[in-house]
PDB file of C-alpha atoms in Angstrom:
ATOM      1  CA  ASP F   1      -5.769  14.606   4.667  1.00 91.00           C
ATOM      2  CA  ILE F   2      -5.245  14.365   0.920  1.00 95.00           C
ATOM      3  CA  GLN F   3      -8.072  12.558  -0.842  1.00 96.00           C
ATOM      4  CA  MET F   4      -7.389  10.380  -3.875  1.00 97.00           C
ATOM      5  CA  THR F   5     -10.353   9.909  -6.207  1.00 98.00           C
ATOM      6  CA  GLN F   6      -9.844   7.000  -8.579  1.00 98.00           C
ATOM      7  CA  SER F   7     -12.009   6.128 -11.568  1.00 98.00           C
ATOM      8  CA  PRO F   8     -13.575   4.028 -12.843  1.00 98.00           C
ATOM      9  CA  SER F   9     -14.226   1.568 -10.021  1.00 98.00           C
ATOM     10  CA  THR F  10     -14.677  -1.252 -12.530  1.00 98.00           C
ATOM     11  CA  LEU F  11     -13.485  -1.517 -16.092  1.00 97.00           C
ATOM     12  CA  SER F  12     -14.466  -4.274 -18.528  1.00 98.00           C
ATOM     13  CA  ALA F  13     -11.934  -4.864 -21.283  1.00 98.00           C
ATOM     14  CA  SER F  14     -10.590  -7.433 -23.716  1.00 98.00           C
ATOM     15  CA  VAL F  15      -7.088  -8.667 -24.364  1.00 98.00           C
ATOM     16  CA  GLY F  16      -5.340  -6.173 -26.619  1.00 98.00           C
ATOM     17  CA  ASP F  17      -7.387  -3.179 -25.468  1.00 98.00           C
ATOM     18  CA  ARG F  18      -5.822   0.093 -24.403  1.00 98.00           C
ATOM     19  CA  VAL F  19      -6.852   0.746 -20.807  1.00 98.00           C
ATOM     20  CA  THR F  20      -6.733   4.029 -18.890  1.00 98.00           C
ATOM     21  CA  ILE F  21      -7.284   4.539 -15.161  1.00 98.00           C
ATOM     22  CA  THR F  22      -7.415   7.993 -13.595  1.00 98.00           C
ATOM     23  CA  CYS F  23      -6.611   9.254 -10.125  1.00 98.00           C
ATOM     24  CA  ARG F  24      -7.228  12.807  -8.932  1.00 98.00           C
ATOM     25  CA  ALA F  25      -5.634  14.281  -5.836  1.00 98.00           C
ATOM     26  CA  SER F  26      -7.492  16.819  -3.690  1.00 97.00           C
ATOM     27  CA  GLN F  27      -4.392  19.028  -3.618  1.00 97.00           C
ATOM     28  CA  ASN F  28      -0.921  19.300  -5.094  1.00 97.00           C
ATOM     29  CA  ILE F  29       1.137  16.161  -4.340  1.00 97.00           C
ATOM     30  CA  ASN F  30       4.244  17.140  -6.321  1.00 96.00           C
ATOM     31  CA  ASN F  31       3.948  13.984  -8.446  1.00 97.00           C
ATOM     32  CA  TRP F  32       4.599  11.799  -5.390  1.00 97.00           C
ATOM     33  CA  LEU F  33       2.244   9.150  -6.706  1.00 98.00           C
ATOM     34  CA  ALA F  34       2.562   5.403  -7.097  1.00 98.00           C
ATOM     35  CA  TRP F  35       0.484   2.798  -8.896  1.00 98.00           C
ATOM     36  CA  PHE F  36       0.040  -0.763  -7.635  1.00 98.00           C
ATOM     37  CA  GLN F  37      -1.434  -3.926  -9.091  1.00 98.00           C
ATOM     38  CA  GLN F  38      -3.093  -6.442  -6.798  1.00 98.00           C
ATOM     39  CA  LYS F  39      -4.396  -9.909  -7.554  1.00 98.00           C
ATOM     40  CA  PRO F  40      -6.764 -11.834  -5.228  1.00 97.00           C
ATOM     41  CA  GLY F  41      -5.040 -13.159  -2.130  1.00 96.00           C
ATOM     42  CA  LYS F  42      -1.747 -11.477  -3.000  1.00 98.00           C
ATOM     43  CA  ALA F  43       0.144  -8.439  -1.779  1.00 98.00           C
ATOM     44  CA  PRO F  44       0.124  -5.297  -3.925  1.00 98.00           C
ATOM     45  CA  LYS F  45       2.890  -5.011  -6.505  1.00 98.00           C
ATOM     46  CA  LEU F  46       4.521  -1.684  -7.336  1.00 98.00           C
ATOM     47  CA  LEU F  47       4.203  -0.712 -10.992  1.00 98.00           C
ATOM     48  CA  ILE F  48       5.043   2.981 -11.197  1.00 98.00           C
ATOM     49  CA  TYR F  49       6.372   5.620  -8.804  1.00 98.00           C
ATOM     50  CA  GLN F  50       6.895   9.370  -8.943  1.00 98.00           C
ATOM     51  CA  ALA F  51       3.894   9.404 -11.298  1.00 98.00           C
ATOM     52  CA  SER F  52       5.721   8.129 -14.367  1.00 98.00           C
ATOM     53  CA  THR F  53       8.803   6.075 -13.449  1.00 98.00           C
ATOM     54  CA  LEU F  54       8.433   2.404 -14.299  1.00 98.00           C
ATOM     55  CA  GLU F  55       9.549   0.021 -11.566  1.00 98.00           C
ATOM     56  CA  ALA F  56      12.297  -2.395 -12.629  1.00 97.00           C
ATOM     57  CA  GLY F  57      10.934  -5.559 -14.195  1.00 97.00           C
ATOM     58  CA  VAL F  58       7.496  -4.120 -14.978  1.00 98.00           C
ATOM     59  CA  PRO F  59       6.487  -4.536 -18.637  1.00 98.00           C
ATOM     60  CA  SER F  60       6.739  -1.434 -20.787  1.00 98.00           C
ATOM     61  CA  ARG F  61       3.049  -1.667 -21.751  1.00 98.00           C
ATOM     62  CA  PHE F  62       2.418   0.040 -18.391  1.00 98.00           C
ATOM     63  CA  SER F  63       2.937   3.788 -18.264  1.00 98.00           C
ATOM     64  CA  GLY F  64       2.034   6.667 -16.000  1.00 98.00           C
ATOM     65  CA  SER F  65       1.495  10.352 -16.604  1.00 98.00           C
ATOM     66  CA  ALA F  66       0.576  13.457 -14.667  1.00 98.00           C
ATOM     67  CA  SER F  67      -1.141  16.759 -15.333  1.00 97.00           C
ATOM     68  CA  GLY F  68      -1.431  18.909 -12.244  1.00 96.00           C
ATOM     69  CA  THR F  69      -3.388  16.903  -9.727  1.00 97.00           C
ATOM     70  CA  GLU F  70      -4.669  14.369 -12.264  1.00 98.00           C
ATOM     71  CA  PHE F  71      -2.749  11.158 -12.801  1.00 98.00           C
ATOM     72  CA  THR F  72      -3.216   8.396 -15.350  1.00 98.00           C
ATOM     73  CA  LEU F  73      -2.155   4.772 -15.553  1.00 98.00           C
ATOM     74  CA  THR F  74      -2.251   3.370 -19.073  1.00 98.00           C
ATOM     75  CA  ILE F  75      -1.909  -0.214 -20.219  1.00 98.00           C
ATOM     76  CA  SER F  76      -1.174   0.024 -23.928  1.00 98.00           C
ATOM     77  CA  SER F  77      -2.271  -3.504 -24.855  1.00 98.00           C
ATOM     78  CA  LEU F  78      -4.009  -5.465 -22.129  1.00 98.00           C
ATOM     79  CA  GLN F  79      -2.595  -8.941 -21.537  1.00 98.00           C
ATOM     80  CA  PRO F  80      -4.250 -11.909 -19.758  1.00 98.00           C
ATOM     81  CA  ASP F  81      -1.984 -11.413 -16.741  1.00 98.00           C
ATOM     82  CA  ASP F  82      -3.194  -7.802 -16.343  1.00 98.00           C
ATOM     83  CA  PHE F  83      -6.705  -8.613 -15.103  1.00 98.00           C
ATOM     84  CA  ALA F  84      -6.421  -7.390 -11.540  1.00 98.00           C
ATOM     85  CA  THR F  85      -7.236  -4.461  -9.276  1.00 98.00           C
ATOM     86  CA  TYR F  86      -5.158  -1.289  -9.524  1.00 98.00           C
ATOM     87  CA  TYR F  87      -4.591   1.333  -6.828  1.00 98.00           C
ATOM     88  CA  CYS F  88      -3.005   4.760  -6.846  1.00 98.00           C
ATOM     89  CA  GLN F  89      -1.291   6.067  -3.700  1.00 98.00           C
ATOM     90  CA  GLN F  90       0.041   9.469  -2.737  1.00 97.00           C
ATOM     91  CA  TYR F  91       3.141   9.703  -0.581  1.00 96.00           C
ATOM     92  CA  ASP F  92       3.525  13.466  -0.545  1.00 94.00           C
ATOM     93  CA  SER F  93       2.595  13.837   3.078  1.00 88.00           C
ATOM     94  CA  TYR F  94       1.417  11.732   5.985  1.00 85.00           C
ATOM     95  CA  VAL F  95      -1.350  10.522   6.109  1.00 87.00           C
ATOM     96  CA  TRP F  96      -0.562   8.524   2.972  1.00 95.00           C
ATOM     97  CA  THR F  97      -3.736   7.705   1.086  1.00 96.00           C
ATOM     98  CA  PHE F  98      -4.822   5.244  -1.573  1.00 97.00           C
ATOM     99  CA  GLY F  99      -7.433   5.514  -4.258  1.00 98.00           C
ATOM    100  CA  GLN F 100     -10.487   3.293  -3.962  1.00 98.00           C
ATOM    101  CA  GLY F 101      -9.188   0.862  -6.585  1.00 98.00           C
ATOM    102  CA  THR F 102     -10.107  -0.074 -10.156  1.00 98.00           C
ATOM    103  CA  LYS F 103     -10.952  -3.652 -10.979  1.00 98.00           C
ATOM    104  CA  VAL F 104     -10.062  -4.565 -14.553  1.00 98.00           C
ATOM    105  CA  GLU F 105     -12.246  -7.478 -15.560  1.00 98.00           C
ATOM    106  CA  VAL F 106     -12.831  -9.552 -18.642  1.00 94.00           C
ATOM    107  CA  LYS F 107     -15.379  -8.069 -21.018  1.00 95.00           C
TER     108      LYS F 107
ATOM    109  CA  GLU A   1      16.662 -11.345  -1.886  1.00 96.00           C
ATOM    110  CA  VAL A   2      14.426  -8.948   0.015  1.00 97.00           C
ATOM    111  CA  GLN A   3      11.862 -10.771   2.157  1.00 98.00           C
ATOM    112  CA  LEU A   4       9.267  -9.564   4.618  1.00 98.00           C
ATOM    113  CA  VAL A   5       7.339 -12.088   6.699  1.00 98.00           C
ATOM    114  CA  GLU A   6       4.447 -10.987   8.897  1.00 98.00           C
ATOM    115  CA  THR A   7       3.288 -13.070  11.833  1.00 98.00           C
ATOM    116  CA  GLY A   8       1.055 -12.650  14.847  1.00 98.00           C
ATOM    117  CA  GLY A   9      -2.374 -12.398  13.290  1.00 98.00           C
ATOM    118  CA  GLY A  10      -5.368 -14.320  14.529  1.00 97.00           C
ATOM    119  CA  LEU A  11      -8.781 -14.089  16.146  1.00 98.00           C
ATOM    120  CA  ILE A  12      -9.119 -11.554  18.928  1.00 97.00           C
ATOM    121  CA  GLN A  13     -12.064 -10.199  20.905  1.00 98.00           C
ATOM    122  CA  PRO A  14     -13.087  -6.547  20.735  1.00 98.00           C
ATOM    123  CA  GLY A  15     -11.108  -4.498  23.240  1.00 98.00           C
ATOM    124  CA  GLY A  16      -8.223  -6.948  23.236  1.00 98.00           C
ATOM    125  CA  SER A  17      -4.563  -6.583  22.268  1.00 98.00           C
ATOM    126  CA  LEU A  18      -2.366  -8.183  19.649  1.00 97.00           C
ATOM    127  CA  ARG A  19       1.204  -7.702  18.502  1.00 98.00           C
ATOM    128  CA  LEU A  20       2.133  -8.170  14.879  1.00 98.00           C
ATOM    129  CA  SER A  21       5.707  -8.799  13.801  1.00 98.00           C
ATOM    130  CA  CYS A  22       7.444  -8.290  10.480  1.00 98.00           C
ATOM    131  CA  ALA A  23      10.744 -10.126  10.064  1.00 98.00           C
ATOM    132  CA  ALA A  24      12.955  -8.690   7.359  1.00 98.00           C
ATOM    133  CA  SER A  25      15.768 -10.435   5.504  1.00 98.00           C
ATOM    134  CA  GLY A  26      18.016  -9.559   2.603  1.00 98.00           C
ATOM    135  CA  PHE A  27      18.470  -5.965   3.787  1.00 97.00           C
ATOM    136  CA  ALA A  28      18.890  -3.890   6.934  1.00 97.00           C
ATOM    137  CA  ILE A  29      15.738  -2.159   8.132  1.00 97.00           C
ATOM    138  CA  SER A  30      17.917   0.468   9.816  1.00 97.00           C
ATOM    139  CA  ASN A  31      18.358   2.059   6.398  1.00 96.00           C
ATOM    140  CA  HIS A  32      14.658   2.125   5.508  1.00 97.00           C
ATOM    141  CA  HIS A  33      11.323   3.562   6.460  1.00 96.00           C
ATOM    142  CA  MET A  34       8.999   0.657   7.297  1.00 97.00           C
ATOM    143  CA  THR A  35       5.226   0.779   6.949  1.00 98.00           C
ATOM    144  CA  TRP A  36       2.094  -1.147   7.870  1.00 98.00           C
ATOM    145  CA  VAL A  37      -0.807  -1.123   5.405  1.00 98.00           C
ATOM    146  CA  ARG A  38      -4.075  -2.981   5.958  1.00 98.00           C
ATOM    147  CA  GLN A  39      -6.907  -4.247   3.812  1.00 98.00           C
ATOM    148  CA  ALA A  40     -10.311  -5.127   5.199  1.00 98.00           C
ATOM    149  CA  PRO A  41     -12.043  -8.107   3.544  1.00 97.00           C
ATOM    150  CA  GLY A  42     -13.198  -7.125   0.059  1.00 96.00           C
ATOM    151  CA  LYS A  43     -12.067  -3.531   0.556  1.00 97.00           C
ATOM    152  CA  GLY A  44      -9.238  -1.262  -0.550  1.00 98.00           C
ATOM    153  CA  LEU A  45      -5.845  -0.501   0.927  1.00 98.00           C
ATOM    154  CA  GLU A  46      -5.436   1.691   4.007  1.00 98.00           C
ATOM    155  CA  TRP A  47      -2.134   3.070   5.272  1.00 97.00           C
ATOM    156  CA  VAL A  48      -1.771   2.435   9.028  1.00 98.00           C
ATOM    157  CA  SER A  49       1.616   3.516  10.386  1.00 97.00           C
ATOM    158  CA  VAL A  50       5.210   4.252   9.439  1.00 97.00           C
ATOM    159  CA  THR A  51       8.485   4.141  11.361  1.00 97.00           C
ATOM    160  CA  GLU A  52      11.099   6.234   9.628  1.00 96.00           C
ATOM    161  CA  SER A  53      14.737   5.146   9.592  1.00 95.00           C
ATOM    162  CA  GLY A  54      15.576   8.072  11.857  1.00 93.00           C
ATOM    163  CA  GLY A  55      13.050   6.974  14.451  1.00 91.00           C
ATOM    164  CA  ARG A  56      10.032   9.201  13.834  1.00 96.00           C
ATOM    165  CA  THR A  57       6.676   7.473  13.656  1.00 97.00           C
ATOM    166  CA  TYR A  58       3.359   8.524  12.163  1.00 96.00           C
ATOM    167  CA  ASP A  59      -0.082   6.920  12.394  1.00 96.00           C
ATOM    168  CA  ALA A  60      -3.407   7.105  10.611  1.00 96.00           C
ATOM    169  CA  ASP A  61      -6.115   8.904  12.570  1.00 95.00           C
ATOM    170  CA  SER A  62      -8.146   5.679  12.672  1.00 97.00           C
ATOM    171  CA  VAL A  63      -5.521   3.954  14.847  1.00 98.00           C
ATOM    172  CA  LYS A  64      -3.912   6.871  16.656  1.00 97.00           C
ATOM    173  CA  GLY A  65      -3.729   6.264  20.388  1.00 97.00           C
ATOM    174  CA  ARG A  66      -4.532   2.561  19.986  1.00 98.00           C
ATOM    175  CA  PHE A  67      -1.788   1.160  17.731  1.00 98.00           C
ATOM    176  CA  THR A  68       1.949   1.651  18.170  1.00 98.00           C
ATOM    177  CA  ILE A  69       4.563   0.930  15.530  1.00 98.00           C
ATOM    178  CA  SER A  70       8.115   0.143  16.613  1.00 98.00           C
ATOM    179  CA  ARG A  71      11.288  -1.350  15.267  1.00 98.00           C
ATOM    180  CA  ASP A  72      14.212  -3.373  16.564  1.00 97.00           C
ATOM    181  CA  ASN A  73      17.090  -2.794  14.181  1.00 97.00           C
ATOM    182  CA  SER A  74      19.233  -5.388  15.975  1.00 97.00           C
ATOM    183  CA  LYS A  75      16.608  -8.048  15.237  1.00 98.00           C
ATOM    184  CA  ASN A  76      15.811  -6.579  11.818  1.00 98.00           C
ATOM    185  CA  ALA A  77      12.123  -6.564  12.695  1.00 98.00           C
ATOM    186  CA  VAL A  78       9.188  -4.179  12.824  1.00 98.00           C
ATOM    187  CA  PHE A  79       6.204  -4.489  15.130  1.00 98.00           C
ATOM    188  CA  LEU A  80       2.645  -3.234  15.402  1.00 98.00           C
ATOM    189  CA  GLN A  81       1.166  -3.265  18.877  1.00 98.00           C
ATOM    190  CA  MET A  82      -2.606  -3.212  18.537  1.00 98.00           C
ATOM    191  CA  ASN A  83      -4.621  -2.275  21.636  1.00 98.00           C
ATOM    192  CA  SER A  84      -8.321  -1.678  22.175  1.00 98.00           C
ATOM    193  CA  VAL A  85      -9.099  -3.368  18.877  1.00 98.00           C
ATOM    194  CA  ARG A  86     -12.447  -2.907  17.185  1.00 98.00           C
ATOM    195  CA  ALA A  87     -14.432  -4.912  14.625  1.00 98.00           C
ATOM    196  CA  GLU A  88     -13.364  -2.405  11.960  1.00 98.00           C
ATOM    197  CA  ASP A  89      -9.712  -3.341  12.556  1.00 98.00           C
ATOM    198  CA  THR A  90     -10.410  -6.711  10.935  1.00 98.00           C
ATOM    199  CA  ALA A  91      -8.070  -6.858   7.946  1.00 98.00           C
ATOM    200  CA  VAL A  92      -5.028  -8.367   6.360  1.00 98.00           C
ATOM    201  CA  TYR A  93      -2.046  -6.406   7.663  1.00 98.00           C
ATOM    202  CA  TYR A  94       0.897  -5.966   5.311  1.00 98.00           C
ATOM    203  CA  CYS A  95       4.404  -4.852   6.162  1.00 98.00           C
ATOM    204  CA  ALA A  96       6.182  -2.888   3.433  1.00 98.00           C
ATOM    205  CA  ARG A  97       9.622  -1.389   2.895  1.00 97.00           C
ATOM    206  CA  GLY A  98      10.024   2.209   1.827  1.00 93.00           C
ATOM    207  CA  ASP A  99      12.620   3.287  -0.750  1.00 89.00           C
ATOM    208  CA  PRO A 100      12.752   5.818   0.745  1.00 90.00           C
ATOM    209  CA  TRP A 101       8.980   6.351   0.698  1.00 91.00           C
ATOM    210  CA  VAL A 102       8.023   4.224  -2.311  1.00 95.00           C
ATOM    211  CA  LEU A 103       6.559   0.898  -1.154  1.00 97.00           C
ATOM    212  CA  GLY A 104       8.525  -1.407  -3.412  1.00 96.00           C
ATOM    213  CA  HIS A 105       8.567  -4.551  -1.286  1.00 98.00           C
ATOM    214  CA  TRP A 106       5.661  -6.086   0.603  1.00 98.00           C
ATOM    215  CA  GLY A 107       5.165  -9.117   2.799  1.00 98.00           C
ATOM    216  CA  GLN A 108       2.432 -11.680   2.200  1.00 98.00           C
ATOM    217  CA  GLY A 109       0.267 -10.276   4.992  1.00 98.00           C
ATOM    218  CA  THR A 110      -1.242 -11.604   8.202  1.00 98.00           C
ATOM    219  CA  LEU A 111      -4.987 -11.733   8.903  1.00 98.00           C
ATOM    220  CA  VAL A 112      -6.409 -10.144  12.027  1.00 98.00           C
ATOM    221  CA  THR A 113     -10.024 -10.931  12.841  1.00 98.00           C
ATOM    222  CA  VAL A 114     -11.751  -8.988  15.615  1.00 98.00           C
ATOM    223  CA  SER A 115     -14.871 -10.779  16.759  1.00 97.00           C
ATOM    224  CA  SER A 116     -16.550 -12.014  19.912  1.00 95.00           C
TER     225      SER A 116
END
């Protein structure tokens, strides 16, 4: 199975900060990677797919990039609504796997 | 509007069986891969099973041989038959639509608690 290693597990930040979350795949996943945002008690929400394509309706402060097997989610200017947990997910091959999650909390 | 509504969760004893349902509206599941993803309390997301639009199914190793995903295109619904459940199956179970593999729409989830 493909392993997804996400870091950091927790990130403390302030409104207006630039935030970066990283996910590393254990093998080539051909950029078949998605990023999700999840708030407590809610279902995950798709932010980005195919490593860098922004889902419709998602604010442009969110962006994704890829370099080989390393993937990055960037929030250019953190907003109050962005405090949440973020997950990466590979869908290159079954078994699909998620990263462990990154909780973005108030500094 | 795309909607997915999961039902069937509840408290079940170890070794028991439960069937989860996911009712879809606003689209035809026959055109989509449909997936179950679960989340144990306070933990991360775990992919469980997928039923592709063409009929193939795939399962995570952790549920293989115990859980069975199925679909009824005429009822526009997806199911997860859970047998021989264990304490570690305790989780919120989400149904999600694939486009074709990207999980762009999710239900609100249904909680399954395995305990004696």
